[in-house]
Amino acid sequence: DARVTQTPRDKVTEMGQEVTMRCQPILGHNTVFWYRQTMMQGLELLAYFRNRAPLDDSGMPKDRFSAEMPDATLATLKIQPSEPRDSAVYFCASGRTGILAGGNNEQFFGPGTRLTVL
Amino acid sequence: AQSVTQLGSHVSVSEGALVLLRCNYSSSVPPYLFWYVQYPNQGLQLLLKYTSAATLVKGINGFEAEFKKSETSFHLTKPSAHMSDAAEYFCAVSGTQKLVFGQGTRLTINP
């Protein structure tokens, strides 16, 4: 049963520290999405990649957040330096998009990384 | 551009009662529509999806949704609520290369 995996599941850190979250998408999916979920803002799309190239990162604070896909099996989201307002659950999702998907942009979500910045 | 509106951020029903969660969409092309469910401390998982085949779509856990083009709606229903249905539910429409999600509806089940 193919699943999106995320590590770590929980992270507690102090303000100013670097945080790295990792995601392994489902094999064969060409698009990876990063979301952030908070009580106040709900579910927000931060960035997404297709075939490892960034397509849109307009939802991401540029000064401290960065997202990469070093290879097809790993996506990373980094926050440096972290701030208390970054406390949230960060979700990775993967799916197939483009011509082969035909508009059926179903996404498969990972379990999330719960980040707490003190 | 595609968009989704979920009517009601919180819905409360009694166990055994009908569940109705409302979703209206806007799309410039024939839409693909989705309902996702998020249980506490978990990621979103697909309940069901409409991909232009049958207008009545059946999903997991007894849920179903009906696509009504004339009303631009895709409401989610379940005939009899169970305590385990307590969760947050998201409606989504396919956009360009991504899904556009609604704000979510939190469903509470009263014993």
mmCIF file of C-alpha atoms in Angstrom:
data_model
loop_
_atom_site.group_PDB
_atom_site.id
_atom_site.type_symbol
_atom_site.label_atom_id
_atom_site.label_comp_id
_atom_site.label_asym_id
_atom_site.label_seq_id
_atom_site.Cartn_x
_atom_site.Cartn_y
_atom_site.Cartn_z
ATOM 1 C CA ASP A 1 0.000 0.000 0.000
ATOM 2 C CA ALA A 2 1.864 3.083 -1.268
ATOM 3 C CA ARG A 3 1.913 6.029 1.124
ATOM 4 C CA VAL A 4 3.512 9.418 1.510
ATOM 5 C CA THR A 5 5.885 9.415 4.450
ATOM 6 C CA GLN A 6 7.038 12.405 6.472
ATOM 7 C CA THR A 7 9.746 12.802 9.082
ATOM 8 C CA PRO A 8 9.884 13.805 11.818
ATOM 9 C CA ARG A 9 6.299 13.399 13.009
ATOM 10 C CA ASP A 10 6.833 15.839 15.849
ATOM 11 C CA LYS A 11 9.450 18.532 16.287
ATOM 12 C CA VAL A 12 9.921 20.912 19.193
ATOM 13 C CA THR A 13 12.591 23.548 18.772
ATOM 14 C CA GLU A 14 13.602 26.920 20.063
ATOM 15 C CA MET A 15 13.220 30.183 18.231
ATOM 16 C CA GLY A 16 16.113 30.858 15.901
ATOM 17 C CA GLN A 17 16.943 27.213 15.226
ATOM 18 C CA GLU A 18 16.919 25.634 11.780
ATOM 19 C CA VAL A 19 14.172 23.106 11.097
ATOM 20 C CA THR A 20 14.200 20.575 8.265
ATOM 21 C CA MET A 21 11.165 18.496 7.380
ATOM 22 C CA ARG A 22 11.372 15.604 4.935
ATOM 23 C CA CYS A 23 8.880 13.933 2.678
ATOM 24 C CA GLN A 24 9.026 10.806 0.550
ATOM 25 C CA PRO A 25 6.356 10.965 -2.172
ATOM 26 C CA ILE A 26 4.655 7.951 -3.671
ATOM 27 C CA LEU A 27 6.754 6.311 -6.361
ATOM 28 C CA GLY A 28 5.576 7.369 -9.805
ATOM 29 C CA HIS A 29 3.978 10.621 -8.713
ATOM 30 C CA ASN A 30 5.402 13.627 -10.539
ATOM 31 C CA THR A 31 4.153 16.439 -8.285
ATOM 32 C CA VAL A 32 4.847 17.195 -4.617
ATOM 33 C CA PHE A 33 2.970 19.749 -2.528
ATOM 34 C CA TRP A 34 3.762 21.362 0.828
ATOM 35 C CA TYR A 35 0.901 22.634 3.008
ATOM 36 C CA ARG A 36 0.722 24.295 6.397
ATOM 37 C CA GLN A 37 -2.286 23.926 8.694
ATOM 38 C CA THR A 38 -3.116 26.090 11.700
ATOM 39 C CA MET A 39 -6.297 26.732 13.637
ATOM 40 C CA MET A 40 -6.312 30.370 12.597
ATOM 41 C CA GLN A 41 -5.427 30.109 8.906
ATOM 42 C CA GLY A 42 -6.636 26.630 8.067
ATOM 43 C CA LEU A 43 -4.938 24.713 5.262
ATOM 44 C CA GLU A 44 -2.503 26.812 3.206
ATOM 45 C CA LEU A 45 -0.565 25.748 0.116
ATOM 46 C CA LEU A 46 3.054 26.776 0.528
ATOM 47 C CA ALA A 47 4.757 25.425 -2.585
ATOM 48 C CA TYR A 48 4.728 22.637 -5.130
ATOM 49 C CA PHE A 49 7.129 20.898 -7.462
ATOM 50 C CA ARG A 50 6.581 19.010 -10.667
ATOM 51 C CA ASN A 51 9.269 16.640 -11.917
ATOM 52 C CA ARG A 52 11.448 18.102 -9.137
ATOM 53 C CA ALA A 53 11.232 21.656 -10.501
ATOM 54 C CA PRO A 54 9.483 24.327 -8.435
ATOM 55 C CA LEU A 55 6.195 25.356 -10.039
ATOM 56 C CA ASP A 56 4.871 27.790 -7.495
ATOM 57 C CA ASP A 57 6.173 28.912 -4.125
ATOM 58 C CA SER A 58 4.103 32.048 -3.803
ATOM 59 C CA GLY A 59 2.511 30.812 -0.592
ATOM 60 C CA MET A 60 5.824 30.513 1.187
ATOM 61 C CA PRO A 61 7.509 33.243 3.265
ATOM 62 C CA LYS A 62 10.620 33.784 1.157
ATOM 63 C CA ASP A 63 12.911 35.183 3.788
ATOM 64 C CA ARG A 64 13.039 32.119 6.008
ATOM 65 C CA PHE A 65 11.459 29.194 4.162
ATOM 66 C CA SER A 66 12.989 27.123 1.400
ATOM 67 C CA ALA A 67 11.802 23.983 -0.371
ATOM 68 C CA GLU A 68 13.807 21.600 -2.529
ATOM 69 C CA MET A 69 13.657 18.215 -4.172
ATOM 70 C CA PRO A 70 17.180 16.788 -4.184
ATOM 71 C CA ASP A 71 15.885 13.711 -5.980
ATOM 72 C CA ALA A 72 12.608 12.105 -6.988
ATOM 73 C CA THR A 73 12.251 10.284 -3.665
ATOM 74 C CA LEU A 74 12.879 13.202 -1.308
ATOM 75 C CA ALA A 75 11.378 16.635 -0.791
ATOM 76 C CA THR A 76 12.546 18.956 1.973
ATOM 77 C CA LEU A 77 11.115 22.043 3.621
ATOM 78 C CA LYS A 78 13.497 24.170 5.681
ATOM 79 C CA ILE A 79 12.851 27.034 8.027
ATOM 80 C CA GLN A 80 15.811 29.149 9.065
ATOM 81 C CA PRO A 81 15.557 30.839 11.485
ATOM 82 C CA SER A 82 12.370 29.459 12.992
ATOM 83 C CA GLU A 83 9.902 31.675 14.846
ATOM 84 C CA PRO A 84 7.003 30.876 17.207
ATOM 85 C CA ARG A 85 4.507 31.880 14.505
ATOM 86 C CA ASP A 86 5.797 28.978 12.381
ATOM 87 C CA SER A 87 4.226 26.529 14.834
ATOM 88 C CA ALA A 88 1.809 24.458 12.764
ATOM 89 C CA VAL A 89 1.297 21.069 11.182
ATOM 90 C CA TYR A 90 3.114 20.777 7.863
ATOM 91 C CA PHE A 91 1.751 18.321 5.322
ATOM 92 C CA CYS A 92 3.346 16.913 2.244
ATOM 93 C CA ALA A 93 1.177 15.498 -0.525
ATOM 94 C CA SER A 94 1.981 13.903 -3.861
ATOM 95 C CA GLY A 95 0.060 13.183 -7.035
ATOM 96 C CA ARG A 96 0.141 13.068 -10.797
ATOM 97 C CA THR A 97 -0.503 16.275 -12.688
ATOM 98 C CA GLY A 98 -0.227 17.347 -16.292
ATOM 99 C CA ILE A 99 -1.471 15.763 -19.484
ATOM 100 C CA LEU A 100 -1.480 12.205 -18.153
ATOM 101 C CA ALA A 101 -3.641 13.238 -15.185
ATOM 102 C CA GLY A 102 -6.266 14.770 -17.475
ATOM 103 C CA GLY A 103 -7.392 17.204 -14.798
ATOM 104 C CA ASN A 104 -7.747 14.521 -12.124
ATOM 105 C CA ASN A 105 -5.335 16.146 -9.693
ATOM 106 C CA GLU A 106 -5.986 13.779 -6.804
ATOM 107 C CA GLN A 107 -3.473 14.240 -4.011
ATOM 108 C CA PHE A 108 -2.261 11.751 -1.445
ATOM 109 C CA PHE A 109 -1.343 13.261 1.900
ATOM 110 C CA GLY A 110 1.291 12.279 4.406
ATOM 111 C CA PRO A 111 0.627 12.167 8.162
ATOM 112 C CA GLY A 112 2.183 15.576 8.752
ATOM 113 C CA THR A 113 4.961 17.058 10.884
ATOM 114 C CA ARG A 114 3.760 18.892 13.974
ATOM 115 C CA LEU A 115 6.182 21.752 14.575
ATOM 116 C CA THR A 116 6.314 23.666 17.832
ATOM 117 C CA VAL A 117 8.666 26.632 18.060
ATOM 118 C CA LEU A 118 9.201 27.897 21.609
ATOM 119 C CA ALA B 1 -10.076 30.406 -11.788
ATOM 120 C CA GLN B 2 -11.492 27.543 -9.805
ATOM 121 C CA SER B 3 -12.856 28.016 -6.286
ATOM 122 C CA VAL B 4 -14.837 26.166 -3.651
ATOM 123 C CA THR B 5 -17.174 27.401 -0.927
ATOM 124 C CA GLN B 6 -18.142 25.187 1.973
ATOM 125 C CA LEU B 7 -21.265 26.398 3.713
ATOM 126 C CA GLY B 8 -20.901 26.117 7.465
ATOM 127 C CA SER B 9 -17.580 25.826 9.239
ATOM 128 C CA HIS B 10 -19.196 23.691 11.949
ATOM 129 C CA VAL B 11 -21.996 21.156 11.643
ATOM 130 C CA SER B 12 -23.406 19.191 14.548
ATOM 131 C CA VAL B 13 -25.747 16.204 14.200
ATOM 132 C CA SER B 14 -27.024 13.466 16.464
ATOM 133 C CA GLU B 15 -25.820 9.911 16.134
ATOM 134 C CA GLY B 16 -28.052 8.148 13.617
ATOM 135 C CA ALA B 17 -29.175 11.381 11.939
ATOM 136 C CA LEU B 18 -28.557 12.432 8.362
ATOM 137 C CA VAL B 19 -25.252 14.130 7.621
ATOM 138 C CA LEU B 20 -25.286 16.877 4.984
ATOM 139 C CA LEU B 21 -22.175 18.929 4.268
ATOM 140 C CA ARG B 22 -22.514 21.567 1.586
ATOM 141 C CA CYS B 23 -20.047 22.475 -1.116
ATOM 142 C CA ASN B 24 -20.448 24.831 -4.054
ATOM 143 C CA TYR B 25 -17.803 25.223 -6.697
ATOM 144 C CA SER B 26 -16.803 27.592 -9.457
ATOM 145 C CA SER B 27 -14.921 26.294 -12.477
ATOM 146 C CA SER B 28 -14.364 27.511 -16.020
ATOM 147 C CA VAL B 29 -13.928 23.956 -17.259
ATOM 148 C CA PRO B 30 -15.760 20.701 -16.501
ATOM 149 C CA PRO B 31 -14.665 20.106 -12.939
ATOM 150 C CA TYR B 32 -13.095 17.247 -11.109
ATOM 151 C CA LEU B 33 -14.389 17.420 -7.526
ATOM 152 C CA PHE B 34 -13.182 15.783 -4.340
ATOM 153 C CA TRP B 35 -14.129 15.308 -0.717
ATOM 154 C CA TYR B 36 -11.368 14.646 1.776
ATOM 155 C CA VAL B 37 -11.687 13.772 5.469
ATOM 156 C CA GLN B 38 -9.214 14.592 8.211
ATOM 157 C CA TYR B 39 -9.457 12.715 11.493
ATOM 158 C CA PRO B 40 -7.747 14.199 14.560
ATOM 159 C CA ASN B 41 -3.955 14.172 14.329
ATOM 160 C CA GLN B 42 -3.975 12.662 10.850
ATOM 161 C CA GLY B 43 -3.469 13.792 7.282
ATOM 162 C CA LEU B 44 -6.234 14.260 4.747
ATOM 163 C CA GLN B 45 -7.558 11.141 3.079
ATOM 164 C CA LEU B 46 -9.790 10.849 0.053
ATOM 165 C CA LEU B 47 -13.459 10.091 0.731
ATOM 166 C CA LEU B 48 -14.664 10.209 -2.866
ATOM 167 C CA LYS B 49 -14.178 11.996 -6.168
ATOM 168 C CA TYR B 50 -16.221 13.021 -9.194
ATOM 169 C CA THR B 51 -14.482 12.620 -12.523
ATOM 170 C CA SER B 52 -17.337 13.219 -14.994
ATOM 171 C CA ALA B 53 -18.716 9.685 -14.935
ATOM 172 C CA ALA B 54 -21.797 9.027 -12.749
ATOM 173 C CA THR B 55 -23.196 12.122 -11.049
ATOM 174 C CA LEU B 56 -23.851 10.203 -7.823
ATOM 175 C CA VAL B 57 -20.535 9.172 -6.373
ATOM 176 C CA LYS B 58 -20.170 6.656 -3.579
ATOM 177 C CA GLY B 59 -17.220 6.817 -1.240
ATOM 178 C CA ILE B 60 -15.841 5.109 1.797
ATOM 179 C CA ASN B 61 -17.599 4.749 5.154
ATOM 180 C CA GLY B 62 -21.085 5.090 3.667
ATOM 181 C CA PHE B 63 -20.637 8.618 2.315
ATOM 182 C CA GLU B 64 -21.854 9.752 -1.073
ATOM 183 C CA ALA B 65 -22.016 12.999 -3.023
ATOM 184 C CA GLU B 66 -24.084 14.168 -5.941
ATOM 185 C CA PHE B 67 -22.733 16.414 -8.689
ATOM 186 C CA LYS B 68 -25.353 18.960 -9.767
ATOM 187 C CA LYS B 69 -24.105 21.105 -12.611
ATOM 188 C CA SER B 70 -27.168 23.380 -12.630
ATOM 189 C CA GLU B 71 -26.589 24.228 -8.976
ATOM 190 C CA THR B 72 -22.764 24.091 -9.138
ATOM 191 C CA SER B 73 -22.915 21.927 -6.054
ATOM 192 C CA PHE B 74 -21.270 18.764 -4.773
ATOM 193 C CA HIS B 75 -22.851 18.160 -1.353
ATOM 194 C CA LEU B 76 -21.705 15.265 0.821
ATOM 195 C CA THR B 77 -24.273 13.068 2.582
ATOM 196 C CA LYS B 78 -24.494 10.043 4.824
ATOM 197 C CA PRO B 79 -27.876 8.608 5.850
ATOM 198 C CA SER B 80 -26.949 7.767 9.435
ATOM 199 C CA ALA B 81 -24.156 9.433 11.375
ATOM 200 C CA HIS B 82 -21.787 7.407 13.496
ATOM 201 C CA MET B 83 -19.596 8.679 16.298
ATOM 202 C CA SER B 84 -16.546 7.743 14.241
ATOM 203 C CA ASP B 85 -17.572 10.267 11.560
ATOM 204 C CA ALA B 86 -16.474 13.156 13.773
ATOM 205 C CA ALA B 87 -13.749 14.853 11.744
ATOM 206 C CA GLU B 88 -13.028 17.787 9.473
ATOM 207 C CA TYR B 89 -14.205 17.525 5.878
ATOM 208 C CA PHE B 90 -12.722 19.385 2.922
ATOM 209 C CA CYS B 91 -14.235 19.875 -0.502
ATOM 210 C CA ALA B 92 -11.814 20.531 -3.375
ATOM 211 C CA VAL B 93 -11.866 21.244 -7.104
ATOM 212 C CA SER B 94 -9.084 20.598 -9.582
ATOM 213 C CA GLY B 95 -7.257 23.752 -10.542
ATOM 214 C CA THR B 96 -4.239 24.203 -12.762
ATOM 215 C CA GLN B 97 -1.759 21.544 -11.613
ATOM 216 C CA LYS B 98 -3.225 21.516 -8.096
ATOM 217 C CA LEU B 99 -6.352 21.211 -5.960
ATOM 218 C CA VAL B 100 -8.218 24.233 -4.655
ATOM 219 C CA PHE B 101 -9.602 23.442 -1.207
ATOM 220 C CA GLY B 102 -12.507 24.889 0.693
ATOM 221 C CA GLN B 103 -12.089 26.123 4.244
ATOM 222 C CA GLY B 104 -13.314 22.883 5.750
ATOM 223 C CA THR B 105 -16.336 21.858 7.820
ATOM 224 C CA ARG B 106 -15.894 20.389 11.264
ATOM 225 C CA LEU B 107 -18.480 17.683 11.891
ATOM 226 C CA THR B 108 -19.465 16.923 15.482
ATOM 227 C CA ILE B 109 -21.611 13.912 16.370
ATOM 228 C CA ASN B 110 -23.771 14.120 19.494
ATOM 229 C CA PRO B 111 -24.561 10.861 21.317
#
